[in-house]
Coordinates of C-alpha atoms in Angstrom, one line a residue:
Chain A
M1 CA -67.5 66.2 -0.4
T2 CA -70.7 65.1 1.0
R3 CA -72.2 67.6 -1.5
K4 CA -70.5 66.8 -3.8
I5 CA -71.6 62.9 -4.0
V6 CA -75.3 63.4 -2.8
S7 CA -75.7 66.1 -6.0
G8 CA -74.1 64.1 -7.8
L9 CA -77.0 60.6 -7.0
L10 CA -79.0 63.3 -7.0
G11 CA -78.5 63.8 -10.8
V12 CA -78.0 60.9 -11.8
V13 CA -80.9 59.4 -10.1
I14 CA -83.5 61.9 -11.9
A15 CA -81.7 61.7 -15.2
L16 CA -82.6 58.3 -15.2
A17 CA -85.5 58.5 -13.9
V18 CA -86.8 61.0 -17.2
G19 CA -85.0 58.2 -18.9
A20 CA -87.1 56.3 -18.3
L21 CA -90.1 58.3 -18.9
I22 CA -89.0 58.9 -22.6
M23 CA -88.9 54.9 -22.9
F24 CA -92.4 54.9 -20.9
F25 CA -94.2 57.0 -23.9
Q26 CA -92.6 55.0 -26.1
G27 CA -94.3 51.8 -24.8
Y28 CA -90.9 49.9 -24.2
E29 CA -90.0 48.7 -20.4
P30 CA -87.7 50.8 -18.4
F31 CA -87.2 49.1 -15.4
A32 CA -85.9 45.8 -18.0
T33 CA -84.2 48.0 -20.1
Y34 CA -82.6 49.5 -17.3
A35 CA -81.3 45.9 -16.4
A36 CA -80.5 44.9 -19.4
L37 CA -78.3 47.9 -19.7
A38 CA -76.8 46.5 -16.4
Q39 CA -75.8 43.3 -17.1
F40 CA -74.6 43.4 -20.3
S41 CA -72.3 46.6 -18.9
L42 CA -71.6 45.0 -15.7
G43 CA -73.8 42.2 -14.9
G44 CA -69.5 39.5 -15.0
I45 CA -65.6 39.5 -16.1
A46 CA -66.4 39.7 -19.7
P47 CA -69.6 43.0 -19.9
L48 CA -67.4 44.5 -17.6
T49 CA -63.1 44.6 -18.7
T50 CA -65.5 46.3 -21.8
T51 CA -67.2 48.3 -20.6
L52 CA -63.4 49.2 -18.8
K53 CA -61.6 48.7 -22.4
N54 CA -64.5 50.8 -23.2
A55 CA -64.4 53.8 -21.2
V56 CA -60.5 54.8 -22.4
P57 CA -61.1 56.8 -24.9
L58 CA -63.6 58.6 -22.4
V59 CA -62.2 58.7 -19.3
L60 CA -59.0 60.2 -21.7
T61 CA -60.6 62.8 -23.4
G62 CA -62.8 63.9 -20.5
L63 CA -59.6 64.6 -18.8
S64 CA -58.1 66.7 -22.1
A65 CA -61.4 68.6 -22.0
A66 CA -61.7 68.7 -18.3
I67 CA -57.7 70.3 -17.5
A68 CA -58.6 72.5 -20.7
F69 CA -61.4 74.2 -19.0
A70 CA -60.4 74.4 -15.5
S71 CA -57.6 76.2 -16.7
G72 CA -59.2 78.1 -18.6
P73 CA -58.0 77.4 -22.5
V74 CA -61.1 76.3 -24.2
N75 CA -60.3 73.7 -25.9
L76 CA -62.7 71.5 -27.7
G77 CA -60.5 70.3 -30.1
Q78 CA -60.5 66.4 -28.6
P79 CA -62.2 64.8 -31.7
G80 CA -59.8 66.7 -34.2
Q81 CA -56.8 66.1 -31.5
L82 CA -57.6 62.1 -31.3
V83 CA -58.1 61.2 -35.3
F84 CA -54.6 63.0 -35.4
G85 CA -53.6 61.4 -32.2
A86 CA -54.9 58.1 -33.8
L87 CA -53.1 58.3 -37.4
A88 CA -49.7 58.8 -35.5
A89 CA -50.4 55.4 -34.2
T90 CA -51.3 53.9 -37.2
L91 CA -48.3 55.6 -39.5
G92 CA -46.5 54.1 -36.8
G93 CA -47.5 50.7 -36.9
L94 CA -47.7 50.0 -40.2
Y95 CA -44.4 51.7 -41.7
I96 CA -42.5 50.5 -38.1
N97 CA -42.4 46.9 -36.9
L98 CA -39.8 46.4 -33.2
P99 CA -40.5 43.9 -30.5
P100 CA -43.6 45.0 -28.5
A101 CA -41.8 46.0 -25.7
L102 CA -40.2 49.1 -27.9
E103 CA -43.5 48.9 -30.6
I104 CA -45.6 49.9 -28.0
P105 CA -44.5 52.7 -25.9
L106 CA -43.5 53.9 -29.4
L107 CA -46.7 54.5 -31.2
M108 CA -48.0 55.8 -27.9
V109 CA -46.3 58.5 -27.8
L110 CA -46.2 58.9 -32.1
A111 CA -50.6 59.7 -30.2
I112 CA -50.0 61.7 -28.2
L113 CA -48.0 63.8 -30.5
G114 CA -50.2 63.4 -32.8
G115 CA -53.0 64.9 -31.0
A116 CA -49.9 67.4 -28.7
L117 CA -49.4 68.6 -32.5
W118 CA -52.6 69.3 -33.8
S119 CA -53.5 71.6 -30.4
G120 CA -50.6 72.8 -30.6
L121 CA -51.8 73.9 -33.5
A122 CA -54.0 75.9 -32.4
G123 CA -52.6 77.4 -29.6
L124 CA -50.4 79.0 -32.0
L125 CA -53.0 80.4 -34.1
R126 CA -54.3 82.3 -30.1
Q127 CA -50.4 83.2 -29.6
A128 CA -49.4 84.4 -33.0
F129 CA -52.5 85.8 -33.9
D130 CA -54.7 85.8 -30.8
M131 CA -57.5 84.1 -33.1
S132 CA -60.2 82.3 -30.2
E133 CA -59.3 78.8 -29.5
F134 CA -62.9 78.5 -28.7
I135 CA -63.6 78.5 -33.5
V136 CA -60.9 77.5 -34.0
T137 CA -60.7 74.0 -32.4
L138 CA -64.1 73.5 -33.4
M139 CA -63.0 74.1 -37.0
L140 CA -59.9 72.0 -36.8
N141 CA -61.9 69.4 -35.5
M142 CA -63.7 69.1 -39.5
I143 CA -60.7 69.5 -41.0
A144 CA -58.3 66.3 -39.2
D145 CA -62.3 64.2 -40.4
F146 CA -62.0 64.9 -43.9
F147 CA -57.9 65.3 -43.7
T148 CA -58.4 61.4 -41.9
A149 CA -61.3 60.4 -43.6
W150 CA -58.6 61.4 -46.8
V151 CA -55.8 59.8 -45.8
I152 CA -57.9 56.1 -44.9
A153 CA -58.9 56.6 -49.0
Y154 CA -56.6 57.4 -51.3
P155 CA -53.3 56.8 -50.4
L156 CA -53.4 54.3 -46.9
M157 CA -56.4 53.1 -48.4
D158 CA -56.7 49.4 -47.8
H159 CA -57.3 47.6 -51.1
K160 CA -59.1 44.4 -49.9
A161 CA -61.8 46.0 -47.2
F162 CA -64.8 47.6 -48.1
S163 CA -65.0 50.3 -46.6
P164 CA -61.7 53.1 -46.4
M165 CA -59.3 52.5 -44.2
T166 CA -56.0 51.1 -43.4
P167 CA -54.2 47.6 -43.1
P168 CA -53.7 46.4 -39.7
I169 CA -51.1 47.3 -37.8
A170 CA -48.1 45.7 -37.2
Q171 CA -49.0 43.2 -35.4
S172 CA -46.4 44.3 -32.2
G173 CA -48.0 47.2 -31.7
W174 CA -51.4 45.6 -30.3
M175 CA -52.4 46.6 -27.0
P176 CA -52.5 43.1 -25.2
D177 CA -55.4 41.5 -23.4
L178 CA -53.8 40.3 -19.3
G179 CA -56.7 38.0 -19.6
P180 CA -59.9 39.0 -20.3
L181 CA -58.7 42.4 -19.2
N182 CA -57.0 44.7 -22.0
S183 CA -54.3 46.3 -21.3
S184 CA -55.2 50.1 -22.8
V185 CA -57.1 49.7 -19.1
L186 CA -53.7 50.1 -17.6
V187 CA -52.6 52.5 -19.4
L188 CA -55.5 54.6 -19.3
I189 CA -54.7 54.3 -14.6
A190 CA -51.2 55.0 -15.4
A191 CA -52.7 58.3 -17.3
V192 CA -54.9 59.8 -15.0
A193 CA -52.4 58.4 -11.7
V194 CA -50.1 61.1 -14.0
M195 CA -52.2 64.3 -14.9
W196 CA -53.5 64.0 -11.3
F197 CA -50.4 64.5 -9.9
V198 CA -49.0 67.4 -11.8
F199 CA -52.5 68.6 -11.5
Q200 CA -53.2 68.6 -8.1
R201 CA -48.9 68.0 -6.6
W202 CA -46.9 70.1 -9.3
R203 CA -46.6 73.8 -9.5
A204 CA -47.6 73.4 -12.8
G205 CA -51.2 72.0 -12.5
Y206 CA -51.7 74.8 -9.6
E207 CA -50.7 77.3 -12.1
W208 CA -52.8 75.7 -14.6
R209 CA -56.0 75.8 -11.5
I210 CA -54.5 79.4 -10.6
T211 CA -54.7 81.2 -14.5
G212 CA -58.4 79.6 -15.1
Q213 CA -60.1 80.5 -11.4
N214 CA -58.7 84.3 -12.2
S215 CA -56.1 84.3 -15.0
L216 CA -55.6 88.4 -13.7
F217 CA -54.0 86.7 -10.2
A218 CA -52.1 84.4 -11.9
R219 CA -50.0 87.3 -13.8
L220 CA -49.7 89.7 -11.6
G221 CA -48.8 86.3 -8.9
G222 CA -45.8 85.6 -11.3
C223 CA -47.1 83.0 -13.4
D224 CA -46.3 82.5 -17.1
V225 CA -49.7 83.1 -18.8
R226 CA -49.3 82.8 -21.8
R227 CA -46.5 80.0 -21.6
N228 CA -49.3 78.2 -19.7
F229 CA -52.0 78.9 -22.4
M230 CA -49.6 76.9 -24.9
A231 CA -48.3 73.9 -21.8
V232 CA -52.2 73.0 -21.4
M233 CA -53.4 72.9 -24.8
L234 CA -50.5 70.7 -25.3
V235 CA -51.0 68.0 -22.8
T236 CA -54.4 68.6 -23.2
G237 CA -54.0 67.5 -27.1
A238 CA -51.6 64.9 -25.8
L239 CA -54.5 63.3 -24.2
A240 CA -56.4 63.5 -26.2
G241 CA -54.1 61.6 -28.9
L242 CA -53.2 58.7 -27.1
A243 CA -57.2 58.1 -26.4
G244 CA -56.8 57.9 -30.4
G245 CA -54.0 56.3 -30.2
L246 CA -54.6 53.4 -27.6
V247 CA -58.2 53.1 -30.1
V248 CA -56.4 51.8 -32.5
M249 CA -53.9 50.0 -31.1
G250 CA -57.2 48.8 -28.4
G251 CA -59.6 47.8 -30.3
P252 CA -59.6 47.7 -34.6
H253 CA -55.9 47.5 -35.1
R254 CA -56.8 49.9 -37.6
F255 CA -58.3 53.8 -38.8
I256 CA -61.3 52.4 -39.9
K257 CA -63.9 54.8 -41.4
G258 CA -65.4 57.0 -38.8
L259 CA -63.7 56.7 -36.1
G260 CA -63.5 59.2 -34.1
A261 CA -67.2 60.1 -34.6
N262 CA -68.0 57.3 -31.8
Y263 CA -66.2 59.4 -29.3
A264 CA -66.7 63.1 -30.9
W265 CA -68.5 65.0 -27.9
D266 CA -68.5 62.2 -25.0
G267 CA -65.1 63.4 -23.6
I268 CA -66.2 67.8 -23.6
M269 CA -69.8 65.9 -22.5
I270 CA -68.2 63.9 -19.2
A271 CA -66.0 66.7 -18.6
I272 CA -69.1 68.8 -18.0
M273 CA -71.2 66.1 -15.7
A274 CA -68.2 65.8 -14.0
N275 CA -67.3 69.7 -13.3
N276 CA -63.2 69.3 -14.6
G277 CA -62.3 67.3 -12.0
L278 CA -60.3 64.7 -12.3
I279 CA -61.2 62.1 -10.2
E280 CA -65.5 62.5 -11.0
T281 CA -64.4 62.6 -14.3
L282 CA -62.9 58.7 -14.5
I283 CA -66.2 57.9 -12.2
Y284 CA -68.7 59.7 -14.7
G285 CA -66.8 58.3 -17.9
I286 CA -66.9 54.9 -16.9
F287 CA -70.9 55.7 -15.8
V288 CA -70.8 56.6 -19.9
A289 CA -68.7 53.3 -21.0
A290 CA -71.2 51.3 -18.9
I291 CA -74.3 52.5 -20.9
Q292 CA -72.5 53.1 -24.6
T293 CA -71.3 49.1 -23.8
G294 CA -74.7 47.9 -22.5
A295 CA -76.9 49.6 -24.9
L296 CA -75.4 47.3 -27.8
G297 CA -76.7 43.7 -25.3
M298 CA -80.2 46.2 -24.5
E299 CA -80.7 46.3 -27.2
L300 CA -80.5 42.3 -28.3
I301 CA -82.5 41.8 -25.7
T302 CA -84.8 44.5 -25.6
N303 CA -85.2 46.1 -29.0
V304 CA -85.0 49.6 -28.0
P305 CA -82.8 50.5 -30.7
S306 CA -79.3 51.0 -28.6
E307 CA -79.3 54.8 -30.9
I308 CA -80.8 55.8 -27.1
A309 CA -78.5 55.5 -25.0
Q310 CA -76.9 58.7 -27.0
V311 CA -80.7 60.1 -26.1
L312 CA -79.4 59.3 -22.3
Q313 CA -76.6 60.4 -22.1
A314 CA -77.8 63.9 -23.6
V315 CA -80.4 63.8 -21.1
L316 CA -77.8 62.8 -17.7
V317 CA -75.2 66.1 -18.9
L318 CA -77.8 68.8 -18.4
V319 CA -79.8 67.1 -15.5
I320 CA -76.4 66.1 -13.8
V321 CA -75.8 70.0 -13.9
A322 CA -78.9 71.1 -13.3
T323 CA -79.4 69.5 -10.2
R324 CA -75.7 70.3 -8.8
E325 CA -76.5 74.3 -9.5
Y326 CA -79.8 73.8 -8.6
A327 CA -78.6 71.8 -5.1
A328 CA -75.6 74.3 -4.6
L329 CA -78.1 76.5 -4.5
L330 CA -80.5 74.2 -1.9
F331 CA -78.1 74.2 0.1
D332 CA -76.4 77.4 0.2
R333 CA -79.9 78.8 1.5
V334 CA -80.0 75.8 4.1
A335 CA -76.6 76.5 5.3
A336 CA -78.1 80.0 5.2
R337 CA -80.0 79.5 7.2
R338 CA -79.5 77.7 9.8
Q339 CA -76.5 80.1 11.3
A340 CA -79.3 82.8 11.2
S341 CA -81.2 80.5 13.8
S342 CA -77.9 79.6 15.3
R343 CA -77.2 83.7 15.6
K344 CA -81.3 84.2 17.0
E345 CA -80.2 81.9 20.0
R346 CA -76.6 83.7 21.2
A347 CA -78.4 86.9 20.3
A348 CA -81.7 85.8 22.7
Chain B
M1 CA -70.8 82.3 -68.5
N2 CA -72.2 79.0 -67.2
I3 CA -69.9 78.1 -64.7
L4 CA -70.3 81.8 -63.0
I5 CA -73.9 81.7 -62.4
G6 CA -73.3 78.0 -60.7
L7 CA -70.5 79.6 -58.7
I8 CA -73.0 82.0 -58.0
T9 CA -76.3 80.1 -57.1
G10 CA -73.9 78.0 -55.6
M11 CA -73.0 81.1 -53.6
I12 CA -76.5 82.0 -52.7
S13 CA -77.0 78.0 -51.9
G14 CA -74.6 77.3 -49.7
A15 CA -75.4 80.5 -47.2
T16 CA -79.0 80.3 -47.3
P17 CA -78.9 77.8 -44.3
I18 CA -75.9 79.3 -42.6
L19 CA -77.8 83.2 -42.8
L20 CA -80.4 82.5 -41.0
A21 CA -78.9 80.0 -38.8
A22 CA -77.0 82.8 -38.2
L23 CA -79.9 85.7 -38.2
G24 CA -81.4 83.7 -35.7
G25 CA -78.0 83.9 -33.1
T26 CA -77.9 86.6 -33.2
L27 CA -80.6 87.8 -31.8
T28 CA -80.3 86.0 -28.9
F29 CA -76.7 87.8 -28.6
Y30 CA -78.0 91.3 -28.9
A31 CA -80.4 90.0 -26.6
G32 CA -77.1 88.8 -24.0
I33 CA -77.5 84.6 -24.1
F34 CA -74.0 82.5 -25.0
N35 CA -76.4 80.2 -27.8
I36 CA -74.6 77.9 -29.0
A37 CA -77.3 75.4 -29.8
M38 CA -77.8 76.5 -33.6
E39 CA -76.2 73.6 -34.5
G40 CA -78.7 71.0 -32.3
M41 CA -81.5 73.3 -33.1
M42 CA -81.3 73.1 -37.4
L43 CA -80.6 69.1 -36.9
M44 CA -83.6 68.7 -35.0
A45 CA -85.8 70.7 -38.0
A46 CA -84.1 68.8 -40.9
F47 CA -85.5 66.0 -39.1
F48 CA -88.6 67.0 -38.3
A49 CA -89.0 68.7 -42.1
V50 CA -88.3 65.3 -43.7
L51 CA -90.6 63.7 -41.2
G52 CA -93.0 66.5 -41.6
S53 CA -92.7 66.2 -45.6
F54 CA -92.9 62.7 -45.7
A55 CA -95.7 61.9 -44.0
L56 CA -97.9 64.7 -44.0
H57 CA -97.1 64.8 -47.9
S58 CA -96.9 69.1 -47.3
W59 CA -93.8 70.8 -47.4
V60 CA -95.7 73.4 -45.9
L61 CA -96.3 71.1 -42.8
G62 CA -93.2 70.1 -43.2
L63 CA -91.7 73.2 -42.6
L64 CA -94.4 74.1 -39.7
L65 CA -92.6 70.9 -38.4
A66 CA -88.9 71.8 -38.6
V67 CA -89.7 75.1 -36.6
G68 CA -92.1 73.0 -33.7
G69 CA -88.5 70.8 -33.9
A70 CA -86.6 73.7 -33.4
M71 CA -88.5 75.7 -31.0
I72 CA -88.7 72.5 -29.2
L73 CA -84.9 72.8 -28.3
A74 CA -84.5 75.8 -27.5
L75 CA -87.6 75.6 -24.7
I76 CA -85.1 73.1 -23.0
F77 CA -82.5 75.4 -23.6
I78 CA -85.4 78.8 -21.8
F79 CA -86.0 75.8 -18.9
F80 CA -82.8 75.1 -17.9
S81 CA -80.9 78.6 -18.6
V82 CA -83.5 81.2 -17.4
V83 CA -85.7 79.4 -15.7
L84 CA -83.0 77.5 -13.6
N85 CA -79.9 79.2 -14.3
T86 CA -78.0 76.8 -15.6
D87 CA -74.6 77.7 -17.9
E88 CA -75.6 78.4 -20.6
F89 CA -72.4 77.0 -22.5
V90 CA -72.9 74.2 -20.4
T91 CA -76.7 74.3 -21.9
G92 CA -75.9 74.5 -25.2
I93 CA -73.4 71.4 -25.4
A94 CA -75.2 69.2 -24.1
L95 CA -78.3 70.1 -26.2
N96 CA -76.9 69.7 -29.4
L97 CA -75.5 66.2 -27.8
F98 CA -79.4 65.9 -27.1
A99 CA -80.0 66.9 -31.0
L100 CA -77.5 65.1 -32.3
G101 CA -79.2 61.8 -30.2
S102 CA -82.9 61.7 -30.2
T103 CA -82.5 62.7 -34.6
T104 CA -80.1 59.5 -34.5
Y105 CA -82.5 57.8 -32.6
L106 CA -85.5 58.8 -34.0
L107 CA -84.5 57.7 -37.4
R108 CA -83.6 54.7 -36.3
Q109 CA -87.5 54.1 -34.0
I110 CA -89.4 56.2 -37.0
F111 CA -88.1 55.1 -40.3
K112 CA -86.1 52.4 -39.2
V113 CA -82.5 53.5 -41.5
K114 CA -79.7 54.3 -39.4
G115 CA -77.2 56.6 -41.8
V116 CA -79.5 58.1 -44.5
F117 CA -83.2 58.4 -45.2
T118 CA -84.0 59.0 -48.1
S119 CA -87.7 58.9 -50.3
K120 CA -89.9 59.9 -53.5
A121 CA -92.4 60.4 -50.8
I122 CA -90.6 63.4 -49.5
V123 CA -92.2 67.0 -50.7
S124 CA -89.4 69.2 -51.2
V125 CA -89.8 73.1 -50.7
P126 CA -90.6 74.5 -54.2
N127 CA -88.0 76.4 -56.4
I128 CA -89.8 79.8 -57.0
R129 CA -89.8 81.4 -60.3
I130 CA -90.1 85.2 -61.0
P131 CA -92.0 85.7 -64.0
L132 CA -90.0 89.2 -65.8
I133 CA -86.8 89.2 -63.8
D134 CA -85.6 85.2 -65.2
K135 CA -86.2 86.9 -68.6
I136 CA -83.2 89.1 -68.1
P137 CA -80.3 88.0 -69.4
F138 CA -77.3 86.3 -66.8
L139 CA -79.3 88.2 -63.7
G140 CA -81.9 86.2 -65.0
P141 CA -81.5 82.3 -63.8
I142 CA -79.7 83.8 -60.6
L143 CA -82.4 85.7 -59.2
S144 CA -85.5 84.2 -59.8
G145 CA -85.3 80.1 -59.9
R146 CA -84.1 80.4 -56.3
N147 CA -85.5 77.9 -53.4
L148 CA -88.9 79.4 -51.3
I149 CA -85.9 79.4 -48.6
V150 CA -83.7 81.7 -49.7
Y151 CA -86.7 84.6 -50.7
L152 CA -86.9 83.3 -46.6
A153 CA -83.6 84.2 -45.8
V154 CA -83.7 87.7 -48.0
L155 CA -86.7 88.6 -46.7
A156 CA -85.4 88.1 -42.5
T157 CA -82.3 89.6 -43.1
V158 CA -84.2 93.0 -43.5
F159 CA -86.9 92.3 -41.2
C160 CA -84.0 91.0 -37.9
W161 CA -82.2 94.7 -39.1
Y162 CA -86.1 96.5 -38.8
L163 CA -86.2 94.8 -35.5
V164 CA -83.5 94.9 -33.5
F165 CA -82.7 98.6 -35.1
R166 CA -86.1 100.4 -35.7
T167 CA -88.2 99.0 -33.6
R168 CA -88.7 99.2 -29.5
F169 CA -88.4 95.3 -29.2
G170 CA -85.3 95.5 -30.8
L171 CA -83.9 98.5 -28.4
R172 CA -85.1 96.7 -25.0
L173 CA -83.8 93.1 -26.6
R174 CA -80.2 95.1 -27.3
A175 CA -80.5 96.6 -23.3
A176 CA -81.6 93.3 -22.2
G177 CA -77.3 92.3 -23.5
Y178 CA -75.8 95.9 -23.7
N179 CA -77.3 96.2 -19.6
S180 CA -79.7 94.2 -18.4
N181 CA -80.0 95.4 -14.7
S182 CA -81.0 98.9 -16.4
L183 CA -83.8 97.2 -17.9
D184 CA -84.7 95.4 -15.2
S185 CA -85.4 98.6 -13.4
S186 CA -87.2 100.3 -16.4
G187 CA -89.6 98.0 -15.5
V188 CA -88.9 95.1 -18.8
R189 CA -87.8 91.8 -17.8
T190 CA -84.7 90.9 -18.9
S191 CA -85.4 87.0 -18.8
R192 CA -88.5 88.2 -21.3
M193 CA -86.9 89.6 -23.4
R194 CA -84.5 86.7 -23.5
I195 CA -87.4 83.7 -23.8
V196 CA -88.4 85.5 -26.7
S197 CA -85.0 85.7 -29.3
L198 CA -84.7 82.3 -28.0
L199 CA -88.3 81.5 -29.1
L200 CA -87.0 83.8 -32.7
C201 CA -84.4 81.7 -32.7
A202 CA -85.4 78.8 -32.9
V203 CA -88.1 79.9 -35.8
F204 CA -85.0 80.8 -37.8
C205 CA -83.2 78.3 -37.3
G206 CA -86.1 75.8 -39.1
L207 CA -85.7 77.3 -41.7
A208 CA -82.1 77.4 -42.0
G209 CA -82.7 73.4 -41.5
A210 CA -85.4 73.0 -43.4
Y211 CA -83.7 74.2 -46.0
L212 CA -80.7 71.4 -45.6
S213 CA -83.0 68.7 -46.1
L214 CA -86.2 70.1 -48.1
G215 CA -83.7 72.2 -49.9
Y216 CA -80.2 71.7 -50.7
V217 CA -81.1 68.3 -50.4
T218 CA -84.1 66.5 -50.0
L219 CA -83.2 63.7 -47.8
F220 CA -82.4 63.4 -43.5
A221 CA -79.1 62.4 -43.2
E222 CA -77.3 61.8 -39.3
N223 CA -75.6 65.1 -38.2
M224 CA -76.1 66.6 -41.8
T225 CA -75.8 70.2 -40.5
A226 CA -72.0 69.2 -40.3
G227 CA -70.7 72.1 -38.7
R228 CA -72.7 75.2 -40.1
G229 CA -74.1 76.2 -36.9
W230 CA -70.5 77.5 -35.6
I231 CA -70.0 78.7 -38.6
S232 CA -72.9 80.7 -38.2
L233 CA -71.1 81.0 -34.8
A234 CA -68.9 82.6 -36.0
A235 CA -70.0 84.9 -38.3
I236 CA -72.5 86.4 -35.4
I237 CA -69.0 87.2 -34.4
L238 CA -67.1 88.3 -37.4
V239 CA -69.6 91.7 -38.0
D240 CA -70.5 92.2 -34.4
G241 CA -74.1 90.4 -34.6
H242 CA -75.2 93.5 -37.3
P243 CA -77.7 91.5 -40.1
F244 CA -76.2 93.3 -43.7
G245 CA -72.4 92.2 -42.0
I246 CA -73.8 88.4 -40.9
A247 CA -75.7 88.6 -44.5
L248 CA -72.2 89.3 -46.7
I249 CA -70.3 87.0 -44.6
S250 CA -72.0 84.0 -45.0
L251 CA -72.2 84.3 -48.4
L252 CA -68.3 84.5 -48.3
F253 CA -68.6 81.0 -47.0
G254 CA -71.0 80.2 -49.1
F255 CA -69.1 80.9 -52.1
F256 CA -66.4 78.5 -50.2
D257 CA -68.5 76.1 -50.3
G258 CA -69.9 76.6 -54.2
L259 CA -65.8 76.7 -55.3
G260 CA -65.6 73.2 -52.8
L261 CA -67.8 71.8 -55.3
F262 CA -66.8 73.3 -58.3
L263 CA -63.4 72.0 -57.0
Q264 CA -63.9 68.7 -57.5
S265 CA -65.7 68.8 -60.8
Y266 CA -61.9 69.8 -61.6
G267 CA -60.5 66.1 -59.9
V268 CA -59.9 67.8 -56.6
S269 CA -60.7 64.6 -53.8
S270 CA -64.6 65.6 -52.1
Q271 CA -62.5 65.1 -48.0
F272 CA -60.3 68.5 -49.7
T273 CA -63.3 70.1 -51.1
S274 CA -65.2 70.0 -48.1
M275 CA -62.5 70.8 -45.6
V276 CA -62.5 74.7 -47.9
P277 CA -65.1 76.9 -45.9
Y278 CA -64.3 75.6 -42.7
I279 CA -60.5 77.3 -43.9
A280 CA -62.0 79.9 -45.2
T281 CA -63.8 80.4 -41.3
L282 CA -60.1 79.9 -39.3
G283 CA -59.3 82.8 -42.0
A284 CA -62.2 85.2 -41.6
L285 CA -61.0 84.2 -37.4
Y286 CA -58.2 86.0 -38.8
V287 CA -59.0 88.8 -40.5
Y288 CA -61.5 90.0 -37.0
A289 CA -58.4 89.3 -34.7
R290 CA -55.6 91.1 -36.7
R291 CA -58.8 94.1 -37.1
N292 CA -59.3 93.6 -33.6
R293 CA -55.6 94.4 -32.9
E294 CA -55.4 97.4 -34.8
R295 CA -58.7 98.4 -33.3
E296 CA -56.7 98.3 -29.6
R297 CA -53.8 99.5 -31.1
N298 CA -55.1 103.0 -32.3
R299 CA -57.1 103.6 -28.6
L300 CA -53.9 103.2 -26.9

């Protein structure tokens, strides 16, 4: 546990140092930039709640990727599942108008079903035809992207808008603000808690984890590996779909052009940083959300382009993973040396 | 007749970037690296090609810079995956993200625009007219007048095949993937073969990226590779890396790419025609999976 924290912190520090170097060589002031970044993402109630709200899709897609990777299926389809969830929630919000207490859960369920539909398609292709979900989900991402682009440009287009987008969804489907905090954050916390419980405490989650570690062992132990594969695909698709639904319901309240592009690979990236741990995904997700949120404010006062956030994120992934694996090696070496010397003492 | 010629030339230009990226990827595939960074290498190359051609007023320098851009990613890949032993899948994904992020950033930083950069000052890679051949009816307009990089891609296919299957280097390359321990014990360092294969991959992906931004069109757009690197990965897997197989598959994808554009002129909306190559990839995967299954059944 301490190992994890030490190597994680070390990775973040090194990555930020690399980022500082990159900025320094372009003539920016790294410390002022980082200070602005922190100020606009964590300094005060409003920045903090914005960061948390922006963390919702990041953490949910991150959970999706983390659970998938830890259980075996290489589900890289979060971007496609997210836009399908968003599309399903938008459709519901456009054509169904119930009181908020019913509308909000309904739209969430629709989003979940939308995401699960798209990941289930990839799962089915794997089950029925042995088509590797790795490339299938990637291709389905592109197809989902073009499909939703078509939907918002033709059948559901809002003719009053300047760029392709749907009309706004029924107001009863908007995620309400609780003071400064958007209620989608509460949904996120609930989702993390439920997934942690399922994954760490339930039999199903245990079977998924075992299958991810050693599929043959799981099968010989009596797990229905094929059924678990499908279950994991559906659950992870549902999480990404929920992320899309919450983006629509909490933010622009409609499906706008390029909605998915912002979160495209972020979830996968966060899961990789978190080494597929669920709690770690939550932490790194909020961290990345802070960088993204802070970057917009930072641009205003330091004239460093906000796109630096994307560069920083990629550096973070590489450095955190490399540090973790390298640190594990070092820790092992130190432990081995200590063991060897204590054995020597005993012999003497 | 003209429609047919248009379809075939469309097929060739759609196939070229995928073919080049897949040839690069197949060298790393034979060397036993799970390399998924082609997408990022191409994107970097596409950016640096435009940068070089715009700033230095020469497409030759544009090409060189493109290869250099892809090379940066290859060097990072080597540092992390070969030197530090980081997981290749993770490194590849992070590098693709890095390419996307840094080209978007540099687009804003250098050209002060968001989304797309285009300018009259960008020199595109010329088309080559072959003197006698362009007189042949029907074949002439297909074989002649294509972009220089298209011809380079054809040469690259033969070069790759020769390199992998007919040279000592190729034997060692395949050994690095097939059985790295025996290669190491025969006195050739596997890691060195892998490093060379990644650098060669960067050269091919550099050409592929340059073709996108200086041949296919003359501009740089954010994320302009649009999954072509992933399609090239699918192409490699589908034919187990054989260069000639890759050429065939690339032409097939190019055909669907061109078909999409063709359907667009018949009033099918562009969103659906853009899906065609990805659906074709799914179709190809289906055929591959079925063939694999039958092969396994025959073995039993």
